[in-house]
CSV table of C-alpha atoms in Angstrom, one decimal:
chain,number,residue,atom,x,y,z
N,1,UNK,CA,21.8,19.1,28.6
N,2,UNK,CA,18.3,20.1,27.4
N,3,UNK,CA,16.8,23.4,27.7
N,4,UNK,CA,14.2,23.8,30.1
N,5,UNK,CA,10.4,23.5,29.2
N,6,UNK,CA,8.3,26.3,28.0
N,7,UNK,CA,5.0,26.7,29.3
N,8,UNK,CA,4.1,23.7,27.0
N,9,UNK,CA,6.5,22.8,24.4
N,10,UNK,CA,5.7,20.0,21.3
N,11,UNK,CA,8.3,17.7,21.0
N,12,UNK,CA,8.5,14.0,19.7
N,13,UNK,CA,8.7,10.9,22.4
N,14,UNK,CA,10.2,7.7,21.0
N,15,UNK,CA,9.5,4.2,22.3
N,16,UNK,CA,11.7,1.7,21.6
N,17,UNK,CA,11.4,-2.2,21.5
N,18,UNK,CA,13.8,-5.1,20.8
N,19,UNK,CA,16.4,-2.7,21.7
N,20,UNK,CA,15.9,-2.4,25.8
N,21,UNK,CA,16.1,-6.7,25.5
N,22,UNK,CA,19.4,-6.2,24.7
N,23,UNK,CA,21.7,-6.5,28.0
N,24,UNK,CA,25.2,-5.6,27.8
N,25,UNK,CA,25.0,-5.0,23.8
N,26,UNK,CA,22.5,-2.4,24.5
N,27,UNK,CA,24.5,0.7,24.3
N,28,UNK,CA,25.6,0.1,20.9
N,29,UNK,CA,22.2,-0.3,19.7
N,30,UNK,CA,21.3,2.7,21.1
N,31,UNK,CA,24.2,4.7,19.5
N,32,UNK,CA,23.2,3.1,16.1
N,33,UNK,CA,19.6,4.1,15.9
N,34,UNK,CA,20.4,7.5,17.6
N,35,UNK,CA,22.6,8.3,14.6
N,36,UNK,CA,20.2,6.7,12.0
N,37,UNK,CA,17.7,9.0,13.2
N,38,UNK,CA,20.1,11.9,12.8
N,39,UNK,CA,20.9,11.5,9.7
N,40,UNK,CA,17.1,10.8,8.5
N,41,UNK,CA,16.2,14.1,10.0
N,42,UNK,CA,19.2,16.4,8.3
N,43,UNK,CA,17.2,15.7,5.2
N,44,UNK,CA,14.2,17.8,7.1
N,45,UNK,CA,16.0,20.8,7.0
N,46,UNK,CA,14.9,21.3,11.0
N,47,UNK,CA,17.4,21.7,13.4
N,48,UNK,CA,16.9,19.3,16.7
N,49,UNK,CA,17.9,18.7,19.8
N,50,UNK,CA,18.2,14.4,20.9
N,51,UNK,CA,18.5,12.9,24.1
N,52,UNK,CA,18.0,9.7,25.8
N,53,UNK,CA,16.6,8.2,29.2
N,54,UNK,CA,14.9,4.9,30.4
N,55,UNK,CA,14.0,3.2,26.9
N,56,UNK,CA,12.6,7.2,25.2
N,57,UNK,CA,14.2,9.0,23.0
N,58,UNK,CA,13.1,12.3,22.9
N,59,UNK,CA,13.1,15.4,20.1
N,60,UNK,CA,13.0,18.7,20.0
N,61,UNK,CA,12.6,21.1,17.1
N,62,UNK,CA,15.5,24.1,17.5
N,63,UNK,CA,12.8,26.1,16.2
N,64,UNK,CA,10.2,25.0,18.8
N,65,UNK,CA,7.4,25.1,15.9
N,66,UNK,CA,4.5,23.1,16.1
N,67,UNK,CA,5.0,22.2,12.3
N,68,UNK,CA,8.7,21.4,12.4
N,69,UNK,CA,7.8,19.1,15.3
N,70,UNK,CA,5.1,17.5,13.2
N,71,UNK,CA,7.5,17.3,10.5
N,72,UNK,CA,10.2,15.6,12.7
N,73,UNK,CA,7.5,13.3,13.4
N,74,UNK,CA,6.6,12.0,10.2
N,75,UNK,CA,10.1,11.3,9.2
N,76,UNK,CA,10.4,9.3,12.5
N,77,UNK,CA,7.7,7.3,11.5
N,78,UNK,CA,10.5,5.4,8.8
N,79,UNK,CA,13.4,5.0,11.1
N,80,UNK,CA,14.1,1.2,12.3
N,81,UNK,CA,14.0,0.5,15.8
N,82,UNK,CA,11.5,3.0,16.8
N,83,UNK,CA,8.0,1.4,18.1
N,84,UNK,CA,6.0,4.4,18.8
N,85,UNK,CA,5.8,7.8,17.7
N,86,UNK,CA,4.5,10.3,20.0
N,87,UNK,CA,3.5,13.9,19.5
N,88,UNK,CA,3.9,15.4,23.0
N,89,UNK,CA,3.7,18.4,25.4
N,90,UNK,CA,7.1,19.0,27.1
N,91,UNK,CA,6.1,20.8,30.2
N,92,UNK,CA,7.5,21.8,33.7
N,93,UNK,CA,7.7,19.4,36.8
N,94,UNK,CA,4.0,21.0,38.6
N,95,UNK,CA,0.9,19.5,38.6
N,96,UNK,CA,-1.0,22.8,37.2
N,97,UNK,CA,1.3,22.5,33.9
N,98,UNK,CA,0.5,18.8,33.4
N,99,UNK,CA,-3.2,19.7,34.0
N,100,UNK,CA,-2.9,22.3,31.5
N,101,UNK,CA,-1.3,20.2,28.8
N,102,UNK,CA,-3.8,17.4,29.4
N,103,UNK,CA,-6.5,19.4,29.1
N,104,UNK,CA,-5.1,20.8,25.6
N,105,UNK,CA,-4.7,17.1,24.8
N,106,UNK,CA,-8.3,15.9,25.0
N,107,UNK,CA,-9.7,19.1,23.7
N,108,UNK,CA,-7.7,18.3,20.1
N,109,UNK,CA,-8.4,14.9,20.3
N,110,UNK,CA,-11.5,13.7,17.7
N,111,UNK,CA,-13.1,11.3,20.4
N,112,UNK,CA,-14.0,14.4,22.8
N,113,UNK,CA,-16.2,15.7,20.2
N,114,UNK,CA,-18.3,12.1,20.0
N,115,UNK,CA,-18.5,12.0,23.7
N,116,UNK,CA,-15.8,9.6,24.5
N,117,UNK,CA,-14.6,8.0,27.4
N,118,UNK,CA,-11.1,8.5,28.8
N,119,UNK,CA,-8.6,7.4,31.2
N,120,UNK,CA,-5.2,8.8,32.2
N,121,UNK,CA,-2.1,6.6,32.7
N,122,UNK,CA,0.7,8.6,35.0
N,123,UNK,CA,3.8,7.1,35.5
N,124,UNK,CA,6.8,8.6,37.2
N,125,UNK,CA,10.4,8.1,35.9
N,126,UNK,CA,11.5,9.8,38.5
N,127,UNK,CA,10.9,8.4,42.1
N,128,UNK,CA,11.6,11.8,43.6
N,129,UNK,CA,9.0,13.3,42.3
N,130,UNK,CA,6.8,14.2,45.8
N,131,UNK,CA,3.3,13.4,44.4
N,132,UNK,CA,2.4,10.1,43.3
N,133,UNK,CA,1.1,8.7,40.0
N,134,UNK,CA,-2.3,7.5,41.2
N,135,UNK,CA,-2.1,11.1,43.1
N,136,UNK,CA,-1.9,12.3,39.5
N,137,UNK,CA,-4.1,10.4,37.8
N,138,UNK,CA,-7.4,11.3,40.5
N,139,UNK,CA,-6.3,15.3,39.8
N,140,UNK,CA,-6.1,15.6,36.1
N,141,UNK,CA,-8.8,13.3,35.6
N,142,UNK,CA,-11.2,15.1,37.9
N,143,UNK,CA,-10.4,17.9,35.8
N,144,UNK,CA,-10.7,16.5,32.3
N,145,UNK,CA,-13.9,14.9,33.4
N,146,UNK,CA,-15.4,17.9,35.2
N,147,UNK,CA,-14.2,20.4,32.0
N,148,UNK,CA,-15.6,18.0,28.9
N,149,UNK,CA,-18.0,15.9,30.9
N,150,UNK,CA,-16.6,12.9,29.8
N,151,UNK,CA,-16.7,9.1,31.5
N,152,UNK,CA,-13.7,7.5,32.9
N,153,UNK,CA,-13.2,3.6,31.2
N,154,UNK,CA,-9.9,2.7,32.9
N,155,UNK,CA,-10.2,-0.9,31.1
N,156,UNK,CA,-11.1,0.1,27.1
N,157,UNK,CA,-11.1,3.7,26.9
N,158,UNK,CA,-11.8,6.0,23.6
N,159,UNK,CA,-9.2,9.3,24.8
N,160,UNK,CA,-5.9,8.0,26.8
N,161,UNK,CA,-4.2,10.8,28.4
N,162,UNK,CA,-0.2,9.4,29.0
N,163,UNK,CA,1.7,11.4,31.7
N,164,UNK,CA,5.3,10.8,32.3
N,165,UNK,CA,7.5,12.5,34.5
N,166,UNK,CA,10.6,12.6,34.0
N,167,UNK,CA,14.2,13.7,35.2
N,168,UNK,CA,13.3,17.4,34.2
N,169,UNK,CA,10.0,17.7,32.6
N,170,UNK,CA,6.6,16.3,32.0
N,171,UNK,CA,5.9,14.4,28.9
N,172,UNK,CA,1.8,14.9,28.2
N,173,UNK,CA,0.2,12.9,24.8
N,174,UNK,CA,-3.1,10.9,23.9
N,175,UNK,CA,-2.3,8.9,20.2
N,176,UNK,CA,1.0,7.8,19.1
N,177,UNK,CA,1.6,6.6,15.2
N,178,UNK,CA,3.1,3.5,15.0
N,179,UNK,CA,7.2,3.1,14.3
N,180,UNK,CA,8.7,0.5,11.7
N,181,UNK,CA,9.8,-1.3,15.2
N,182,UNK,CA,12.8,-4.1,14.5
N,183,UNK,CA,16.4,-3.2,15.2
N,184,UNK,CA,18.6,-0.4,13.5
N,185,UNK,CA,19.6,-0.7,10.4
N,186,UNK,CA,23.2,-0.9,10.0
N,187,UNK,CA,23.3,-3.2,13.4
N,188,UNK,CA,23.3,-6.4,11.8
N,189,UNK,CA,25.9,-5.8,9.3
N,190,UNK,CA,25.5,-5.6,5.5
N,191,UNK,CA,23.4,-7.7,2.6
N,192,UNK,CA,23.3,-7.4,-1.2
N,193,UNK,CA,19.6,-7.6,-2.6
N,194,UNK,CA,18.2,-9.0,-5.6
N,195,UNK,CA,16.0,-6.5,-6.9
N,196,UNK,CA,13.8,-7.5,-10.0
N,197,UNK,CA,11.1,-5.0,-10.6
N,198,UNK,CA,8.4,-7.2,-8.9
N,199,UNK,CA,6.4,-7.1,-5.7
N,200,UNK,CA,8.7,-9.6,-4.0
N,201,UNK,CA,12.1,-8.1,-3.5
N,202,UNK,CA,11.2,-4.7,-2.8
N,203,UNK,CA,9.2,-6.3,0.6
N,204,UNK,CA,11.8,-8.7,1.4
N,205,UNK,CA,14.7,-5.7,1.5
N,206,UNK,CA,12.1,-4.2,3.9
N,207,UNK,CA,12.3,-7.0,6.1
N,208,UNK,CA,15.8,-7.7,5.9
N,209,UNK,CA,16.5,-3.7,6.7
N,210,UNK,CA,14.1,-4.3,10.0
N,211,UNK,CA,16.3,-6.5,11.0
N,212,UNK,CA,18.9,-4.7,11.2
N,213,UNK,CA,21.0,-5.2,8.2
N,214,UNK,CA,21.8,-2.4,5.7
N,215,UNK,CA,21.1,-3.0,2.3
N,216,UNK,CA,22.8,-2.4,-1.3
N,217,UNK,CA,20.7,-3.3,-4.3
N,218,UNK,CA,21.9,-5.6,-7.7
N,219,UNK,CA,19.3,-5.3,-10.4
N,220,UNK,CA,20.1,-7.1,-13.8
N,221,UNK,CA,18.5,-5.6,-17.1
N,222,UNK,CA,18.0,-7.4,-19.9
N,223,UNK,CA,19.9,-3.9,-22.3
N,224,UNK,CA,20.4,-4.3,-25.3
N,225,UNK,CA,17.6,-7.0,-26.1
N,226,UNK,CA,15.0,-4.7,-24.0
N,227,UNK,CA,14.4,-1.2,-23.1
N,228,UNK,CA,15.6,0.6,-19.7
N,229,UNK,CA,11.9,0.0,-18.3
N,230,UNK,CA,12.9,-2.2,-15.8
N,231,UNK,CA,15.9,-0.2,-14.9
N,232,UNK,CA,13.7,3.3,-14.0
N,233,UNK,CA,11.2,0.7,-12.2
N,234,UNK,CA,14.1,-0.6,-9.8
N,235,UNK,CA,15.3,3.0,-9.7
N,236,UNK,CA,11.9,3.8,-8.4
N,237,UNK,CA,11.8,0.9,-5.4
N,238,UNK,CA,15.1,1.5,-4.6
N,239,UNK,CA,14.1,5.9,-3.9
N,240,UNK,CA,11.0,4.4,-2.1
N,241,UNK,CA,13.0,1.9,-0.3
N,242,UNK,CA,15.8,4.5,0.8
N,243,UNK,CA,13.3,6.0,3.8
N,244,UNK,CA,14.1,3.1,5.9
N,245,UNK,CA,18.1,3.1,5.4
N,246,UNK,CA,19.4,6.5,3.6
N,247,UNK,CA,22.7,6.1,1.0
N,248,UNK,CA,21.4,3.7,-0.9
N,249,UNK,CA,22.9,1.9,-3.5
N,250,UNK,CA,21.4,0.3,-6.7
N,251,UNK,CA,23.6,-1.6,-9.0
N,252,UNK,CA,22.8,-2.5,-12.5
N,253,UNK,CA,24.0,-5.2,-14.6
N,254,UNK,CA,23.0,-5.4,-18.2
N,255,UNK,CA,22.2,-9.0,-18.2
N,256,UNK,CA,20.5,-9.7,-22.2
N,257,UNK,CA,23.8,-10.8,-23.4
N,258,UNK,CA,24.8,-13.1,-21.0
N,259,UNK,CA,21.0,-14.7,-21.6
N,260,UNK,CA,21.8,-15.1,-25.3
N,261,UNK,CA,25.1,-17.3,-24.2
N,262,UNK,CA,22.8,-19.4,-21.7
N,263,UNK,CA,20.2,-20.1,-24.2
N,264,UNK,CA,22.9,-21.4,-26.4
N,265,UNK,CA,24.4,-23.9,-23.8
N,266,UNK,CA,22.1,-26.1,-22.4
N,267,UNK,CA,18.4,-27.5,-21.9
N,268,UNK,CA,15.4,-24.5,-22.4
N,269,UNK,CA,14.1,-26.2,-19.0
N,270,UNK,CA,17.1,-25.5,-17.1
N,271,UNK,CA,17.4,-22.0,-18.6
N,272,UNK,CA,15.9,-20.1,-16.0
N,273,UNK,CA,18.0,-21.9,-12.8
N,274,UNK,CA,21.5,-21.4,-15.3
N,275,UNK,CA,20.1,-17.3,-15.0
N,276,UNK,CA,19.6,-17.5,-11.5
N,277,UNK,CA,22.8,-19.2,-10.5
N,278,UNK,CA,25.0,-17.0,-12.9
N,279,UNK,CA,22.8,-13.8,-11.6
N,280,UNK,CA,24.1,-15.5,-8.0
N,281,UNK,CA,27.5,-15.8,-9.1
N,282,UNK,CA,27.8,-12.3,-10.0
N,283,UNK,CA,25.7,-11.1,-6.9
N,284,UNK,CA,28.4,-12.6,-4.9
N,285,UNK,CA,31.7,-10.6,-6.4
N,286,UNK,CA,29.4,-7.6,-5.4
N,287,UNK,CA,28.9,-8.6,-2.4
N,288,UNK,CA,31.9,-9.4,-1.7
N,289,UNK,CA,32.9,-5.9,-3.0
N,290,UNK,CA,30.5,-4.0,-1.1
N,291,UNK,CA,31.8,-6.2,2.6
N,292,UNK,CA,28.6,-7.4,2.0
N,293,UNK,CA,27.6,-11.0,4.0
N,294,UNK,CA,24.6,-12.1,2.8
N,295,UNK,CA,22.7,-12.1,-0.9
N,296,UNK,CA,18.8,-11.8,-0.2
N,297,UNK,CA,16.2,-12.7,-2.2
N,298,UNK,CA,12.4,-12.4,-2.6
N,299,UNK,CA,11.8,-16.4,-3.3
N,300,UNK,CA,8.8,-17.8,-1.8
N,301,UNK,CA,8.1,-21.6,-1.3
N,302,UNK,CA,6.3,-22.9,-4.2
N,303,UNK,CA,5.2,-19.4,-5.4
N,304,UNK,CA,6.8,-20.3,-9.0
N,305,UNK,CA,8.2,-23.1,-10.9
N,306,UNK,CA,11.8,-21.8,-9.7
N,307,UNK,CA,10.9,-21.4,-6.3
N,308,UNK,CA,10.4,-25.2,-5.5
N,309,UNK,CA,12.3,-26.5,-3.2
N,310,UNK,CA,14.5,-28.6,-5.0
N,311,UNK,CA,15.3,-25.9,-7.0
N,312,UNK,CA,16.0,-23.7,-4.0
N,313,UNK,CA,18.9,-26.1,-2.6
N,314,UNK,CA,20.5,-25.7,-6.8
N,315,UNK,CA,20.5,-22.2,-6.4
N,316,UNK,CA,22.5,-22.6,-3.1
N,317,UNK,CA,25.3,-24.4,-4.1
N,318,UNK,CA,26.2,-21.8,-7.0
N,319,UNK,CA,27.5,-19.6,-4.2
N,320,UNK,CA,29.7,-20.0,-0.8
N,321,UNK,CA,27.6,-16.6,0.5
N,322,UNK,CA,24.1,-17.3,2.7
N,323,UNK,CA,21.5,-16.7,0.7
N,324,UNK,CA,18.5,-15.1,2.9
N,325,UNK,CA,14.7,-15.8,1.9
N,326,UNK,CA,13.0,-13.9,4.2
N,327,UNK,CA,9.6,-14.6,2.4
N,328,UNK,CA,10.4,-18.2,1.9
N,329,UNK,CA,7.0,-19.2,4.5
N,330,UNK,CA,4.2,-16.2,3.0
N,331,UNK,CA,2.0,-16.1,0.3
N,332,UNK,CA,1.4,-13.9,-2.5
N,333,UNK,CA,-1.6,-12.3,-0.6
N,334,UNK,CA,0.4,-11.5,2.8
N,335,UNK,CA,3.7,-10.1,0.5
N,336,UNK,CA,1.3,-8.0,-1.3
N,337,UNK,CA,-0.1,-6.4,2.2
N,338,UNK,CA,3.0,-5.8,2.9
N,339,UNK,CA,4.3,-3.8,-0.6
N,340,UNK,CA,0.9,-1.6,0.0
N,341,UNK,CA,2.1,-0.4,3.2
N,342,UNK,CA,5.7,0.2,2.4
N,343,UNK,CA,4.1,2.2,-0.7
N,344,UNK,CA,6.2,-0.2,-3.3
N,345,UNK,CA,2.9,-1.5,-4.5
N,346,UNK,CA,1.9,0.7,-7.3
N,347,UNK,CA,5.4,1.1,-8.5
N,348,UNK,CA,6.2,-3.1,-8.7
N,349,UNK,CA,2.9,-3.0,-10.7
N,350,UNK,CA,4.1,-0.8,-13.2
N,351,UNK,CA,4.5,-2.4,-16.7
N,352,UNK,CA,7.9,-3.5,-18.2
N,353,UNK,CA,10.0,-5.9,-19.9
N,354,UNK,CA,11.6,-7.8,-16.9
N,355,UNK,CA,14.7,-9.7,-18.2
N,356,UNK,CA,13.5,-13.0,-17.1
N,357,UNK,CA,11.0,-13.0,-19.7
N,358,UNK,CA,13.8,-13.6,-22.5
N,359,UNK,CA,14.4,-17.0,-21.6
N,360,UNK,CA,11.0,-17.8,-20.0
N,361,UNK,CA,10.8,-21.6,-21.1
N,362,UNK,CA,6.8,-23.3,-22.1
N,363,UNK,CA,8.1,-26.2,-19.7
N,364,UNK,CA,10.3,-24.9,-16.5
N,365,UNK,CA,12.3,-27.7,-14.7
N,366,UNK,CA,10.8,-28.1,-11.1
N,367,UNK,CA,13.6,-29.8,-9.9
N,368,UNK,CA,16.8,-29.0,-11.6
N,369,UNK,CA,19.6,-31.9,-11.0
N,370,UNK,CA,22.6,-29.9,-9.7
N,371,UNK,CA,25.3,-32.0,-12.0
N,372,UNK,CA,23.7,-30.9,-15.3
N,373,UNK,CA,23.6,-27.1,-14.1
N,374,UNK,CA,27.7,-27.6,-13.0
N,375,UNK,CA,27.4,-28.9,-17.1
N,376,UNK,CA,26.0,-26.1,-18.9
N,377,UNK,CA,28.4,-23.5,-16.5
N,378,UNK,CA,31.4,-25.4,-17.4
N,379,UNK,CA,30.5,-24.8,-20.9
N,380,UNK,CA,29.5,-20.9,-20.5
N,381,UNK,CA,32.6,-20.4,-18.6
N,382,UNK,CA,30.7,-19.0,-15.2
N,383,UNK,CA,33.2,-17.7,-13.2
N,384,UNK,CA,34.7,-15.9,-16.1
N,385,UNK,CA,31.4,-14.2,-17.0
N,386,UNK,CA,30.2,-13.3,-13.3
N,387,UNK,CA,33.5,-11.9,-13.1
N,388,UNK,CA,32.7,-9.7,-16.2
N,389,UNK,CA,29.3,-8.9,-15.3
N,390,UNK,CA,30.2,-7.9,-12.3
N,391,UNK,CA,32.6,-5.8,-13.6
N,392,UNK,CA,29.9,-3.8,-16.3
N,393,UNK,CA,27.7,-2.6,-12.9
N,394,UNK,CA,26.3,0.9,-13.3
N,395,UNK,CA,26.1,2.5,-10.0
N,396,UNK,CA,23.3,4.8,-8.9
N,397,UNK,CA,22.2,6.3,-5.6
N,398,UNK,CA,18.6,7.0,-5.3
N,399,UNK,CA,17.5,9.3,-2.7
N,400,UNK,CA,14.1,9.5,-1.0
N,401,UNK,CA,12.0,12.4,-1.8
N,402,UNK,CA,14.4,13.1,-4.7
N,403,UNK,CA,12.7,14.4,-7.7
């Protein structure tokens, strides 16, 4: 049970989306992003108080400070599932408390200072509540608009002042920050990515973790025949990465040897597919290992020669596992969009010797024949050496915020 409101308390309102679609199942959605966003907020150091009504989640700081609460906020902002982010006033059930808070409200808010218009939007969660929310509406506005002088724009206003009662305090806010939105992470089960050092993967384990599914990571380094480059740079994505999820795990395979016995058995244009599928094959033991269901990947259509989609369907069969593409349909410009707002941008663009490079071929094939990959496997022994690379992983748990 909550404690009662202070005169005007800060506190955080969440909104949530896909998740109040969800009918009978909806419960256990709900239990899944309320301990998600438990466990992203132990790493704030703030203690809190969580509860739940009507499609909000609400916050509180133990503390009651306005900069824990802002804190709590922020860190909300990463957590799957949630749509909006409000900073609110948490005040008692009158309307001279609700007034208050509004007033408070548009007096912070940038817009008053420009001469704004406004409009307030009441709504009453509770029915029982004795005054009405158009009631509401016509006695805060009349003050807001008699105290700052502002106009009322009901249709497209500058300043909107949200009041919600609810089953034992008022909820008071203007601006919310946007949420990650999607479903909880962790609700969809478990997939293994593919995580080069490049722009792609990074974004498409963002999309994957939105929709629902917890992520591992499997990064192959070309060690010995490069340097660990590539290895720190997938360290890096992986930290960055770990705001959405939390426990994060990056594996690391050195790959450089297992290119050397590639190169050695087959056609230079099929050398890059034999990597893939062997990088597949090996993908899929850990997966396997980790109870994981699904290997993702950061292929797009046609982006490169590999990515075709005859080459697509070769990488397929090398594994019984799904193999998601959730990029498969956007273009380098969109992906890119994307990487800058999940701040992997500037770490994908870092330099370093990516172990693809080692048997980059002048001529890729474009549409590798299925049979003569099955050839040059059968010659490298494939299963045997997944089996072994899969068994050389290095595990490592970056942590968000971690030095």
């Amino acid at each position: 049970m909550p404690l009662a409101p202070a005169a005007g308390e800060p506190c955080v309102l969440l909104k949530l989306g896909e998740i109040v679609l969800k009918g009978k199942n909806r419960h256990q959605f709900e239990q899944r992003l309320q301990s998600n966003i438990r466990k992203a907020l132990a790493s704030t150091g703030v203690g809190v108080d969580l509860w739940q009504r009507s499609g909000v989640i609400v916050i509180r700081a133990g503390s009651g400070l306005a900069e824990d609460v802002e804190k709590l906020a922020r860190r909300l902002e990463d957590v799957m599932g949630i749509v909006i982010v409000h900073r609110a006033q948490r005040v008692p059930k009158d309307v001279e408390s609700m007034t208050k808070a509004a007033l408070e409200a548009v007096a912070q808010h940038p817009m008053t200072g420009r001469g704004g218009s406004f409009a307030v939007r009441p709504r009453r969660r509770d029915k029982r509540f004795p005054i009405t929310s158009s009631q509401i509406g016509i006695s805060v506005g009349s003050e807001i608009n008699v105290k700052f002088g502002l106009p009322v724009n009901l249709k497209n206003p500058d300043i909107t002042v949200s009041i919600e009662v609810d089953r034992d305090e008022v909820f008071v806010y203007t601006d919310g920050a946007p949420g990650q939105g999607g479903l909880p992470v962790g609700s969809s089960g478990r997939g293994l990515v593919l995580m080069s050092g490049g722009i792609d993967s990074p974004v498409a384990a963002y999309r994957m973790m939105r929709r629902g599914l917890r992520v591992d990571y499997l990064h192959f380094s070309g060690m010995p025949f490069t340097g660990p480059e590539s290895i720190y740079k997938a360290y890096a994505l992986v930290r960055e990465l770990d705001k959405f999820q939390g426990d994060s795990r990056l594996f690391v395979v050195p790959f450089g040897k297992a290119q050397q016995q590639i190169k050695s058995a087959g056609e230079d244009r099929l050398a890059i597919i034999a990597q893939r599928r062997l990088m597949l094959k090996t993908a899929e033991i850990v997966a396997e290992r980790r109870r994981a269901g699904a290997l993702i990947t950061g292929d797009s259509l046609g982006q490169v020669a590999s990515q075709t989609l005859v080459n697509m369907t070769a990488l397929d069969d090398a594994v019984d596992l799904p193999i998601l593409r959730p990029l498969v349909g956007m273009d380098k410009s969109e992906i890119m969009d994307q990487a800058r707002r999940i701040s992997t941008l500037s770490i994908s663009e870092l330099p370093d010797e990516d172990c693809c490079s080692l048997l980059a071929p002048r001529r890729p094939e474009t549409a590798a024949r299925i049979a003569d990959l099955r050839q040059i496997e059968k010659r490298l022994d494939a299963e045997e050496l997944a089996e072994q690379l899969a068994d050389s992983v290095q595990e490592h748990r970056p942590v968000y915020g971690s030095d």
